[in-house]
Every structure is written in C-alpha cells, then in structure tokens.
Amino acid sequence: MDFTAKHLLFALLISSTKALEPCGFQPDNSDLPVIPIYDKYSPFNQPKPESWVNTIIDMSSKDPTRVKYLSTLAPQKTTAVPIASGLQLPSICNYVVKVKLGTPGQTMFMVLDTSNDIAWAPCSDCTGCSPTTFSPNASSSYGSLGCSLPQCTQVHGLSCPAIGAAACSYNQSYVPPQGLLGLGRGPLSLILQSGSLYSIVFSYCLPSFKSYYFSGSLKLGHVGQPDNIQTTPLLKNPHRPSLYYVNLTGVSVGQVQVPIAPEYLAFNPNPRAGTFIDSGTVVTRFVQPIYQAIRNEFVKQVKGPFTTIGVFETCFDASAEVEAPLITLHFEGLSLKLPMENSFLHTSAGSRACLTIAPVPNNVKAAMNVIANLQQQNHRILFDVANSRLGIAHEACN
Ligand SMILES: *[C@@H]1O[C@H](CO)[C@@H](O)[C@H](O)[C@H]1NC(C)=O
Ligand SMILES: *[C@@H]1O[C@H](CO)[C@@H](O)[C@H](O)[C@H]1NC(C)=O
Ligand SMILES: *[C@@H]1O[C@H](CO)[C@@H](O)[C@H](O)[C@H]1NC(C)=O
C-alpha cells in the first residue's frame, strides 16, 4: 500500500494522557507503550496467530530484504543525508509505538525503527493510509517547511514552483502505511532534532511477540532510565550514520568461547564491516564464518538429530532444551547471556526447539552482523547517544 506523504519534518510533541493502558501501563509524555503488531491492543487488526513459530518465521522472512537494504546504503557525498531517497525499506511491522502527535495530542500508532532517521506520519489527506491519520489542521504546533530551505533539499523534496512561496513537499511511496517512528542517529534524525526535549537519550523494552496482552515501553529522555546499567560504546560509521554500531568482541556457546577470526568481528567502516543493533530485524544474523562457528559448537554440545524449520537450521528435540548451552554475546565492556526464551523457539506442538540465530543472506556483500529484536526482547536497551554508549539490562516487560 503506497501513500504520498507530505511535510516531513515535524517535532514529536507528546502530550500527557491519563488513560489507563493495558496492565496498568500509565504513559506520561516521555514513557510510551510499545506493542507487538499481533498484540490484542494493536489497532492493525491482525488475527491472533494460530502458531507463533510460523508467525515468527513469516516475520523473519522479511529480514533478508531489510538486511540487504541496510547493507547497501550508499556512502554520503555531503554531510546532508538524503534519508528519503530510494527508500525501499520492506515492511517492518514488528512493533508499534502509541504516541500523541501535535497540540492537542492526536493518538497515532507508529512503527518503531532504530535504523531509520525519518519520522513519517500519514496525514488526513493521505490516500491508502491506515485509519489513524494525523490532521495538521487540528494541531496548533504544526508548521510546514519552506521548499527553499536546505532541509527540504536534504530530504529530496520536490522543487519549488517557479513563482510564489510554497511548502516543502515530496513524493514518496512507503510501507508501512501506519507511519514510522525512526529513532536512528543520523544528522537529520528525530532523535537529534528533539535533543533539547529528550537529551538524545532513549530506551525501550520490547515484549515478546507471544505476549498477546502486554505492552513494553519506549522512554524518551533521562527520566526513568536505569542508572545502574552495563554499557558498551556505540561506534559511528560515516557511511551509515543512522545505524547503532557496537563492538562485538566474541561469542560463547555455554562455557566455550567459539573461535572467530578477528576480521569477522572488527568494526571497519571502509569495507563496511561491523555489528549493529536493530529493532526492525527479527532474527539475529551473523556473517557465515561466525554463524558456522557458533552452530558447530552448539551441535557439539547438544544431542541431535538436527532439523531445519524455516530460517532456523538447528532444531532439536525440545526435551534437550533445558540442558542446551546458552549463547553469550561479548561486547566491549558488556556480556549479554541470552536467556532461554531469547535463544530458542518452540514449535507449536512443543516437540522441537530451534536455535534462533541465522546467517546473513548470501547476497549481502558487506560483512555485517545484526543483533535483532528476538534477542532483545525483555531487556531494557538504553541508547545513550549523547554519551555514545548502549546499555543492556534484563527487564521483564511481558
Ligand atoms: C486544512 O486547511 C486547509 C487551509 O485552511 C484546507 O485547504 C484543507 O482542506 C484543510 N484540510 C483538512 C483535512 O481539513
Ligand atoms: C508521485 O510518484 C508517483 C509514482 O512514482 C507518480 O505516479 C505521481 O505522478 C507522482 N506525483 C507527483 C505529484 O509528483
Ligand atoms: C573493540 O574492543 C576491543 C577489545 O576491547 C578493542 O581492542 C578494539 O579496539 C575495539 N574496537 C573499536 C573499533 O573500538
């Protein structure tokens, strides 16, 4: 479904609400519910899935297109970032955030995406959009941007008319039709533009996809952030300024640190190698040599036979699960031991458990690893962009 969006740059003004949310979740102006798209409270009318494993396999089938897209982001020639150009992001409807936009606030459910800088909201004159649209006319804080301003060029707006003043407008087809809450870190990003309000800090806790009745949270700004949290430095890749790169230094399977040649782990913007954390990819992906090393060690420690189900190549008898080794991701200054629910997924009948990691698709030429949302669920992930660090702590949000 395509729509033509207008007026790109807007401030995210979130007004307070007293409405009681599911589970007593009480949002204020910087603490927002994050809802899995299949959640009962999602407005997008998805029937409750019959089989979670099939649903997750289906969702993850869009990962390769997304990873391919993120790997091919062209290096920028100027400091201006044409974030809207050639935007062909596949549908990434995993999580939506309930926000209020404008003054007074209008409730919108926008797709969460940490690898995109852009914030799109479908407006009331949008064709083919979701039922919840934003009415610019009804917001006193709405303003349009002149077409001759540099920001309009940066977002590849349509050119100004020959005579007279005009607002910046552009023509862009995009999925999802809900609108997008991009929390990437590029120079034109919402997160930088709202720096005076939220200090370039946010965190989220993503609930499990299976938590049909629950919502997690997105916290903007310093208020309510954990102050005692292990962190790892965020790294900057000038070729992909939106992405949150981290320094992955190794991976363990149980007690065994798997042998990985340093070049597959090293962060290097020139061959565009490195590891980033992403809210819109479902299954964590490693370059083939890392993936194979992890899988080989896992297979050594767990009783087979192993089968493949969908994207998961290492499925085993679920009775072996309690003894199966857990995966630990080692980042500079921080080790994340993935709990069982972030490591394995069960088939509907419950008889098979699958190790939930996958290789980067073959057509992705860049050596990049992606830490995806299945592995982040039920953790507080703190993006302290101001201090260039990422924090991770367990938190049950479902
Ligand atoms: C908003 O206001 C403008 C100018 O007053 C008007 O042309 C337009 O039709 C209005 N749009 C909506 C959706 O009410
Ligand atoms: C917007 O793009 C679509 C498809 O590329 C095209 O059909 C349409 O004419 C364009 N509209 C404007 C106003 O440029
Ligand atoms: C990543 O961490 C390792 C180990 O602490 C360090 O030697 C290396 O310089 C770091 N890489 C970057 C790009 O910061």
Short mmCIF file of C-alpha atoms and ligand atoms in Angstrom, two decimals:
data_model
loop_
_atom_site.label_atom_id
_atom_site.label_comp_id
_atom_site.label_asym_id
_atom_site.label_seq_id
_atom_site.Cartn_x
_atom_site.Cartn_y
_atom_site.Cartn_z
CA MET A 1 0.00 0.00 0.00
CA ASP A 2 1.53 3.28 -1.05
CA PHE A 3 0.80 6.73 0.04
CA THR A 4 2.12 10.11 -0.76
CA ALA A 5 3.32 11.77 2.37
CA LYS A 6 3.77 15.45 2.82
CA HIS A 7 5.65 17.59 5.26
CA LEU A 8 8.47 15.54 6.55
CA LEU A 9 9.90 17.42 9.44
CA PHE A 10 7.84 17.73 12.49
CA ALA A 11 8.56 17.78 16.14
CA LEU A 12 7.30 14.87 18.11
CA LEU A 13 5.17 16.56 20.70
CA ILE A 14 3.72 14.08 23.01
CA SER A 15 1.08 15.33 25.32
CA SER A 16 0.18 13.63 28.52
CA THR A 17 -2.75 11.32 28.86
CA LYS A 18 -4.49 9.87 31.86
CA ALA A 19 -5.93 6.92 30.01
CA LEU A 20 -5.30 3.63 31.72
CA GLU A 21 -3.44 1.30 29.43
CA PRO A 22 -3.40 -2.49 29.43
CA CYS A 23 -1.65 -3.84 32.52
CA GLY A 24 -1.99 -0.56 34.30
CA PHE A 25 0.55 0.98 31.98
CA GLN A 26 0.36 4.68 32.61
CA PRO A 27 2.04 6.64 29.87
CA ASP A 28 3.26 10.13 30.52
CA ASN A 29 4.79 12.42 28.00
CA SER A 30 8.04 10.50 27.73
CA ASP A 31 7.02 6.93 28.53
CA LEU A 32 5.15 5.32 25.66
CA PRO A 33 3.65 1.88 25.15
CA VAL A 34 5.39 -0.40 22.65
CA ILE A 35 3.03 -3.01 21.28
CA PRO A 36 3.79 -6.08 19.19
CA ILE A 37 1.85 -5.83 15.94
CA TYR A 38 -0.06 -9.02 16.84
CA ASP A 39 -0.97 -7.72 20.27
CA LYS A 40 -4.61 -7.60 21.28
CA TYR A 41 -4.28 -3.83 21.64
CA SER A 42 -2.69 -3.29 18.26
CA PRO A 43 -5.08 -1.31 16.07
CA PHE A 44 -3.93 -3.11 12.96
CA ASN A 45 -6.45 -5.81 13.17
CA GLN A 46 -4.21 -8.83 12.97
CA PRO A 47 -5.94 -12.07 13.91
CA LYS A 48 -4.26 -13.84 16.82
CA PRO A 49 -1.82 -16.25 15.15
CA GLU A 50 -2.51 -19.97 15.31
CA SER A 51 1.18 -20.78 15.52
CA TRP A 52 3.77 -18.42 16.93
CA VAL A 53 6.66 -20.26 15.37
CA ASN A 54 5.10 -19.88 11.93
CA THR A 55 4.32 -16.24 12.61
CA ILE A 56 7.87 -15.51 13.65
CA ILE A 57 9.26 -17.47 10.70
CA ASP A 58 6.95 -15.47 8.47
CA MET A 59 8.02 -12.16 10.03
CA SER A 60 11.67 -13.12 9.75
CA SER A 61 11.23 -13.93 6.06
CA LYS A 62 11.39 -10.17 5.51
CA ASP A 63 14.74 -9.89 7.28
CA PRO A 64 16.90 -10.65 4.22
CA THR A 65 15.40 -7.76 2.25
CA ARG A 66 15.87 -5.44 5.18
CA VAL A 67 19.44 -6.51 5.89
CA LYS A 68 20.25 -6.23 2.19
CA TYR A 69 18.78 -2.73 2.12
CA LEU A 70 20.71 -1.63 5.22
CA SER A 71 23.91 -3.08 3.76
CA THR A 72 23.61 -1.12 0.54
CA LEU A 73 23.01 2.33 1.99
CA ALA A 74 25.26 4.42 -0.21
CA PRO A 75 28.07 6.47 1.27
CA GLN A 76 27.08 10.10 1.53
CA LYS A 77 28.80 12.67 -0.62
CA THR A 78 27.87 15.59 1.58
CA THR A 79 27.01 15.97 5.21
CA ALA A 80 23.39 16.27 4.15
CA VAL A 81 21.68 12.94 4.36
CA PRO A 82 19.10 12.13 1.71
CA ILE A 83 17.16 9.94 4.05
CA ALA A 84 14.15 9.81 1.79
CA SER A 85 15.94 8.85 -1.39
CA GLY A 86 15.30 5.43 -2.81
CA LEU A 87 13.71 4.41 0.43
CA GLN A 88 12.63 0.86 -0.21
CA LEU A 89 12.54 -0.47 3.30
CA PRO A 90 10.43 -3.59 3.41
CA SER A 91 7.54 -3.77 5.76
CA ILE A 92 8.89 -3.94 9.27
CA CYS A 93 5.69 -4.12 11.22
CA ASN A 94 7.02 -5.88 14.30
CA TYR A 95 6.34 -3.27 16.93
CA VAL A 96 4.26 -0.13 17.01
CA VAL A 97 4.56 2.74 19.47
CA LYS A 98 1.50 4.57 20.72
CA VAL A 99 2.34 8.26 20.55
CA LYS A 100 0.47 11.52 20.64
CA LEU A 101 1.45 13.97 17.95
CA GLY A 102 0.70 17.67 17.84
CA THR A 103 -1.15 20.04 20.14
CA PRO A 104 -3.51 18.82 21.44
CA GLY A 105 -2.08 15.33 21.02
CA GLN A 106 -3.53 13.08 18.36
CA THR A 107 -3.05 9.38 19.03
CA MET A 108 -1.02 7.54 16.42
CA PHE A 109 0.44 4.05 16.32
CA MET A 110 3.77 4.29 14.55
CA VAL A 111 6.19 1.56 13.61
CA LEU A 112 9.39 1.57 15.68
CA ASP A 113 12.62 1.52 13.68
CA THR A 114 16.04 2.29 15.17
CA SER A 115 17.83 2.07 11.82
CA ASN A 116 15.93 4.87 10.16
CA ASP A 117 16.13 8.57 10.94
CA ILE A 118 12.87 9.51 9.47
CA ALA A 119 9.55 10.07 11.17
CA TRP A 120 6.57 9.76 8.87
CA ALA A 121 3.00 10.27 9.85
CA PRO A 122 0.20 9.70 7.37
CA CYS A 123 -1.87 12.87 7.18
CA SER A 124 -5.61 13.18 6.84
CA ASP A 125 -5.45 13.77 3.09
CA CYS A 126 -3.35 10.65 2.55
CA THR A 127 -4.65 8.01 0.16
CA GLY A 128 -4.37 4.36 1.10
CA CYS A 129 -3.31 5.04 4.67
CA SER A 130 -4.30 3.38 7.91
CA PRO A 131 -7.39 4.57 9.78
CA THR A 132 -5.32 6.62 12.22
CA THR A 133 -4.06 9.68 10.41
CA PHE A 134 -2.73 12.98 11.63
CA SER A 135 -4.76 16.16 11.00
CA PRO A 136 -2.32 19.04 10.56
CA ASN A 137 -5.22 21.48 10.70
CA ALA A 138 -6.17 20.34 14.17
CA SER A 139 -2.71 20.94 15.65
CA SER A 140 -1.61 24.38 16.77
CA SER A 141 2.03 23.31 16.84
CA TYR A 142 2.07 22.07 13.25
CA GLY A 143 4.06 24.06 10.73
CA SER A 144 5.24 23.39 7.24
CA LEU A 145 8.75 23.91 5.98
CA GLY A 146 9.50 26.27 3.10
CA CYS A 147 10.55 24.48 -0.08
CA SER A 148 13.65 26.65 -0.45
CA LEU A 149 15.11 25.70 2.93
CA PRO A 150 18.17 23.44 2.97
CA GLN A 151 16.30 20.79 4.97
CA CYS A 152 13.91 20.40 2.04
CA THR A 153 16.82 19.68 -0.30
CA GLN A 154 18.26 17.26 2.23
CA VAL A 155 15.09 15.20 2.22
CA HIS A 156 14.86 15.33 -1.59
CA GLY A 157 11.73 17.44 -1.60
CA LEU A 158 10.08 18.35 -4.87
CA SER A 159 11.45 21.54 -6.36
CA CYS A 160 9.86 24.89 -5.60
CA PRO A 161 7.31 26.27 -8.05
CA ALA A 162 8.68 28.93 -10.45
CA ILE A 163 6.72 31.67 -8.75
CA GLY A 164 5.42 32.22 -5.24
CA ALA A 165 6.24 30.66 -1.90
CA ALA A 166 5.41 27.02 -1.26
CA ALA A 167 5.75 24.43 1.42
CA CYS A 168 8.28 21.66 1.08
CA SER A 169 6.57 18.58 -0.24
CA TYR A 170 7.81 15.33 -1.58
CA ASN A 171 6.54 12.26 -3.25
CA GLN A 172 7.49 9.00 -1.65
CA SER A 173 5.89 5.61 -1.60
CA TYR A 174 6.38 3.83 1.62
CA VAL A 175 5.32 0.85 3.67
CA PRO A 176 4.13 0.64 6.41
CA PRO A 177 1.09 2.85 5.94
CA GLN A 178 0.87 3.39 9.71
CA GLY A 179 3.72 5.81 9.75
CA LEU A 180 7.19 5.33 11.08
CA LEU A 181 8.93 6.41 14.23
CA GLY A 182 12.54 6.34 13.14
CA LEU A 183 14.97 6.59 16.05
CA GLY A 184 18.20 6.34 14.05
CA ARG A 185 21.09 8.65 14.91
CA GLY A 186 21.78 10.43 11.60
CA PRO A 187 22.15 14.23 11.45
CA LEU A 188 18.53 14.98 10.48
CA SER A 189 17.04 12.42 12.79
CA LEU A 190 14.11 12.94 15.07
CA ILE A 191 16.28 11.96 18.00
CA LEU A 192 18.75 14.79 17.27
CA GLN A 193 16.02 17.28 16.38
CA SER A 194 14.30 16.67 19.69
CA GLY A 195 17.60 16.89 21.59
CA SER A 196 16.55 19.85 23.69
CA LEU A 197 13.50 17.90 24.91
CA TYR A 198 14.94 14.43 25.34
CA SER A 199 18.71 14.95 25.63
CA ILE A 200 19.45 12.42 22.82
CA VAL A 201 18.71 9.52 25.12
CA PHE A 202 16.03 6.86 24.86
CA SER A 203 15.45 3.28 25.83
CA TYR A 204 12.97 0.56 25.10
CA CYS A 205 11.88 -2.78 26.38
CA LEU A 206 10.36 -4.96 23.66
CA PRO A 207 7.85 -7.52 24.89
CA SER A 208 7.89 -11.00 23.43
CA PHE A 209 5.81 -11.41 20.26
CA LYS A 210 3.85 -14.02 22.17
CA SER A 211 2.76 -11.60 24.87
CA TYR A 212 -0.65 -11.05 23.42
CA TYR A 213 -1.99 -8.85 26.21
CA PHE A 214 1.03 -6.78 27.15
CA SER A 215 2.91 -3.73 26.07
CA GLY A 216 6.53 -2.79 26.59
CA SER A 217 7.77 0.76 26.77
CA LEU A 218 9.75 3.41 24.98
CA LYS A 219 11.23 6.02 27.30
CA LEU A 220 12.43 9.28 25.83
CA GLY A 221 14.93 11.38 27.78
CA HIS A 222 16.69 10.79 31.09
CA VAL A 223 13.59 10.36 33.25
CA GLY A 224 13.06 6.80 34.40
CA GLN A 225 16.19 5.38 32.78
CA PRO A 226 18.12 2.77 34.74
CA ASP A 227 21.15 4.43 36.30
CA ASN A 228 22.94 1.23 37.05
CA ILE A 229 23.32 -0.48 33.72
CA GLN A 230 26.23 -2.15 31.95
CA THR A 231 27.18 -0.33 28.80
CA THR A 232 29.26 -0.75 25.68
CA PRO A 233 30.49 2.07 23.44
CA LEU A 234 28.43 2.99 20.38
CA LEU A 235 30.55 3.24 17.25
CA LYS A 236 29.99 5.58 14.33
CA ASN A 237 30.12 4.53 10.73
CA PRO A 238 30.20 7.60 8.46
CA HIS A 239 28.81 5.51 5.59
CA ARG A 240 25.77 4.57 7.60
CA PRO A 241 25.22 7.37 10.07
CA SER A 242 21.78 6.14 11.14
CA LEU A 243 22.87 2.75 12.45
CA TYR A 244 23.83 1.90 16.02
CA TYR A 245 27.11 0.02 15.71
CA VAL A 246 28.57 -1.80 18.69
CA ASN A 247 31.87 -3.56 19.26
CA LEU A 248 31.17 -7.30 19.24
CA THR A 249 34.32 -8.96 20.53
CA GLY A 250 33.29 -12.61 20.72
CA VAL A 251 30.55 -15.19 21.18
CA SER A 252 30.33 -18.06 23.66
CA VAL A 253 28.25 -21.21 23.47
CA GLY A 254 27.84 -22.40 27.04
CA GLN A 255 31.31 -22.10 28.59
CA VAL A 256 33.11 -22.28 25.27
CA GLN A 257 34.28 -19.13 23.54
CA VAL A 258 33.96 -20.01 19.86
CA PRO A 259 36.96 -19.43 17.61
CA ILE A 260 36.28 -16.49 15.30
CA ALA A 261 38.90 -14.83 13.12
CA PRO A 262 39.20 -11.18 14.24
CA GLU A 263 38.42 -9.81 10.76
CA TYR A 264 34.82 -11.04 11.02
CA LEU A 265 34.29 -9.14 14.24
CA ALA A 266 36.29 -5.99 13.59
CA PHE A 267 34.46 -2.74 13.10
CA ASN A 268 35.78 -1.18 9.92
CA PRO A 269 33.76 1.46 8.07
CA ASN A 270 35.78 1.05 4.88
CA PRO A 271 34.91 -2.49 3.99
CA ARG A 272 31.76 -1.64 5.94
CA ALA A 273 32.18 -4.41 8.44
CA GLY A 274 30.77 -4.43 11.91
CA THR A 275 27.84 -5.28 14.16
CA PHE A 276 24.80 -3.13 14.76
CA ILE A 277 21.71 -3.38 16.89
CA ASP A 278 18.37 -3.08 15.12
CA SER A 279 14.75 -3.06 16.26
CA GLY A 280 13.34 -3.94 12.84
CA THR A 281 15.15 -7.21 12.07
CA VAL A 282 13.57 -10.24 13.74
CA VAL A 283 16.34 -12.86 13.95
CA THR A 284 19.97 -12.09 14.81
CA ARG A 285 22.20 -12.58 11.79
CA PHE A 286 25.90 -13.32 11.68
CA VAL A 287 28.25 -13.46 8.73
CA GLN A 288 28.70 -17.08 7.59
CA PRO A 289 32.03 -17.81 9.36
CA ILE A 290 30.72 -16.59 12.74
CA TYR A 291 27.39 -18.31 12.26
CA GLN A 292 29.07 -21.61 11.34
CA ALA A 293 31.44 -21.41 14.31
CA ILE A 294 28.53 -20.88 16.71
CA ARG A 295 26.44 -23.59 15.13
CA ASN A 296 29.31 -26.11 15.09
CA GLU A 297 29.97 -25.58 18.79
CA PHE A 298 26.27 -25.80 19.61
CA VAL A 299 25.85 -29.04 17.67
CA LYS A 300 28.83 -30.48 19.58
CA GLN A 301 27.14 -29.79 22.90
CA VAL A 302 23.55 -30.79 22.13
CA LYS A 303 22.15 -34.18 21.23
CA GLY A 304 20.84 -34.40 17.65
CA PRO A 305 19.42 -35.17 15.22
CA PHE A 306 19.02 -31.60 13.96
CA THR A 307 16.42 -30.44 11.51
CA THR A 308 15.59 -27.20 9.74
CA ILE A 309 12.36 -25.30 10.28
CA GLY A 310 12.00 -22.16 8.20
CA VAL A 311 15.01 -19.89 8.72
CA PHE A 312 16.22 -21.98 11.68
CA GLU A 313 18.72 -24.70 10.77
CA THR A 314 19.36 -26.03 14.25
CA CYS A 315 16.15 -27.52 15.62
CA PHE A 316 16.40 -30.35 18.10
CA ASP A 317 14.25 -32.43 20.43
CA ALA A 318 12.73 -29.98 22.93
CA SER A 319 13.47 -32.36 25.81
CA ALA A 320 17.15 -31.41 25.37
CA GLU A 321 16.42 -27.72 25.74
CA VAL A 322 16.95 -27.32 29.48
CA GLU A 323 20.46 -28.67 29.10
CA ALA A 324 21.25 -26.84 25.88
CA PRO A 325 24.03 -24.25 26.20
CA LEU A 326 23.06 -20.60 26.16
CA ILE A 327 24.63 -18.10 23.79
CA THR A 328 26.59 -15.19 25.25
CA LEU A 329 27.36 -12.17 23.14
CA HIS A 330 30.51 -10.38 24.27
CA PHE A 331 30.65 -6.69 23.58
CA GLU A 332 33.40 -4.35 24.69
CA GLY A 333 32.67 -3.86 28.41
CA LEU A 334 29.45 -5.87 28.44
CA SER A 335 28.47 -9.52 28.09
CA LEU A 336 24.91 -10.46 27.27
CA LYS A 337 23.98 -14.02 28.18
CA LEU A 338 20.81 -14.67 26.23
CA PRO A 339 18.14 -16.30 28.38
CA MET A 340 16.45 -19.42 27.06
CA GLU A 341 13.48 -17.52 25.67
CA ASN A 342 15.83 -15.33 23.62
CA SER A 343 17.83 -18.32 22.39
CA PHE A 344 15.23 -20.92 21.48
CA LEU A 345 11.82 -21.03 19.91
CA HIS A 346 9.38 -23.91 20.21
CA THR A 347 7.27 -25.45 17.51
CA SER A 348 3.52 -25.27 18.16
CA ALA A 349 3.28 -28.86 19.26
CA GLY A 350 6.18 -28.15 21.61
CA SER A 351 8.21 -31.13 20.42
CA ARG A 352 11.08 -29.23 18.75
CA ALA A 353 13.18 -26.30 19.93
CA CYS A 354 15.14 -24.20 17.45
CA LEU A 355 18.25 -22.10 17.99
CA THR A 356 17.13 -18.65 16.90
CA ILE A 357 20.09 -17.27 15.00
CA ALA A 358 20.64 -17.20 11.26
CA PRO A 359 23.35 -16.39 8.73
CA VAL A 360 23.41 -13.10 6.86
CA PRO A 361 21.89 -13.78 3.43
CA ASN A 362 24.40 -14.63 0.69
CA ASN A 363 23.54 -11.62 -1.43
CA VAL A 364 24.67 -9.25 1.33
CA LYS A 365 28.23 -8.39 0.39
CA ALA A 366 29.07 -6.29 3.44
CA ALA A 367 30.48 -8.13 6.45
CA MET A 368 27.82 -7.11 8.91
CA ASN A 369 26.17 -8.75 11.88
CA VAL A 370 22.77 -7.66 13.15
CA ILE A 371 21.56 -8.01 16.74
CA ALA A 372 17.83 -8.35 16.19
CA ASN A 373 14.65 -7.96 18.20
CA LEU A 374 14.02 -11.61 19.12
CA GLN A 375 17.27 -11.47 21.08
CA GLN A 376 16.47 -8.07 22.64
CA GLN A 377 13.02 -8.92 23.99
CA ASN A 378 12.54 -8.49 27.71
CA HIS A 379 15.67 -6.40 28.04
CA ARG A 380 15.93 -2.68 28.61
CA ILE A 381 18.06 -1.35 25.76
CA LEU A 382 19.37 2.12 26.52
CA PHE A 383 20.54 4.27 23.61
CA ASP A 384 22.58 6.95 25.32
CA VAL A 385 23.54 8.66 22.08
CA ALA A 386 24.68 11.80 23.89
CA ASN A 387 27.40 9.78 25.64
CA SER A 388 27.87 7.36 22.75
CA ARG A 389 27.04 4.22 24.67
CA LEU A 390 24.50 1.44 24.65
CA GLY A 391 23.22 -0.16 27.86
CA ILE A 392 21.55 -3.54 28.24
CA ALA A 393 19.79 -4.98 31.30
CA HIS A 394 17.23 -7.71 31.84
CA GLU A 395 13.71 -6.43 32.35
CA ALA A 396 10.54 -8.47 32.14
CA CYS A 397 8.15 -6.37 30.10
CA ASN A 398 5.65 -9.04 29.20
C1 LIG B 1 -6.83 22.20 6.18
O1 LIG B 1 -6.83 23.60 5.98
C2 LIG B 1 -6.56 24.00 4.64
C3 LIG B 1 -6.44 25.51 4.61
O2 LIG B 1 -7.28 26.11 5.53
C4 LIG B 1 -7.68 23.45 3.74
O3 LIG B 1 -7.43 23.82 2.39
C5 LIG B 1 -7.72 21.95 3.85
O4 LIG B 1 -8.79 21.42 3.11
C6 LIG B 1 -7.87 21.51 5.30
N1 LIG B 1 -7.70 20.08 5.34
C7 LIG B 1 -8.44 19.31 6.11
C8 LIG B 1 -8.14 17.83 6.04
O5 LIG B 1 -9.30 19.73 6.85
C1 LIG B 2 4.41 10.63 -7.33
O1 LIG B 2 5.04 9.41 -7.74
C2 LIG B 2 4.17 8.54 -8.42
C3 LIG B 2 4.89 7.24 -8.64
O2 LIG B 2 6.26 7.41 -8.81
C4 LIG B 2 3.69 9.20 -9.70
O3 LIG B 2 2.81 8.35 -10.36
C5 LIG B 2 2.98 10.52 -9.36
O4 LIG B 2 2.61 11.20 -10.52
C6 LIG B 2 3.89 11.40 -8.54
N1 LIG B 2 3.15 12.59 -8.07
C7 LIG B 2 3.69 13.81 -8.05
C8 LIG B 2 2.82 14.89 -7.51
O5 LIG B 2 4.82 14.03 -8.43
C1 LIG B 3 36.74 -3.25 20.26
O1 LIG B 3 37.11 -3.80 21.51
C2 LIG B 3 38.42 -4.36 21.51
C3 LIG B 3 38.63 -5.04 22.85
O2 LIG B 3 38.38 -4.18 23.92
C4 LIG B 3 39.43 -3.25 21.24
O3 LIG B 3 40.71 -3.80 21.18
C5 LIG B 3 39.09 -2.60 19.90
O4 LIG B 3 39.95 -1.51 19.68
C6 LIG B 3 37.66 -2.12 19.89
N1 LIG B 3 37.32 -1.64 18.56
C7 LIG B 3 36.85 -0.41 18.34
C8 LIG B 3 36.57 -0.05 16.92
O5 LIG B 3 36.60 0.39 19.23
#
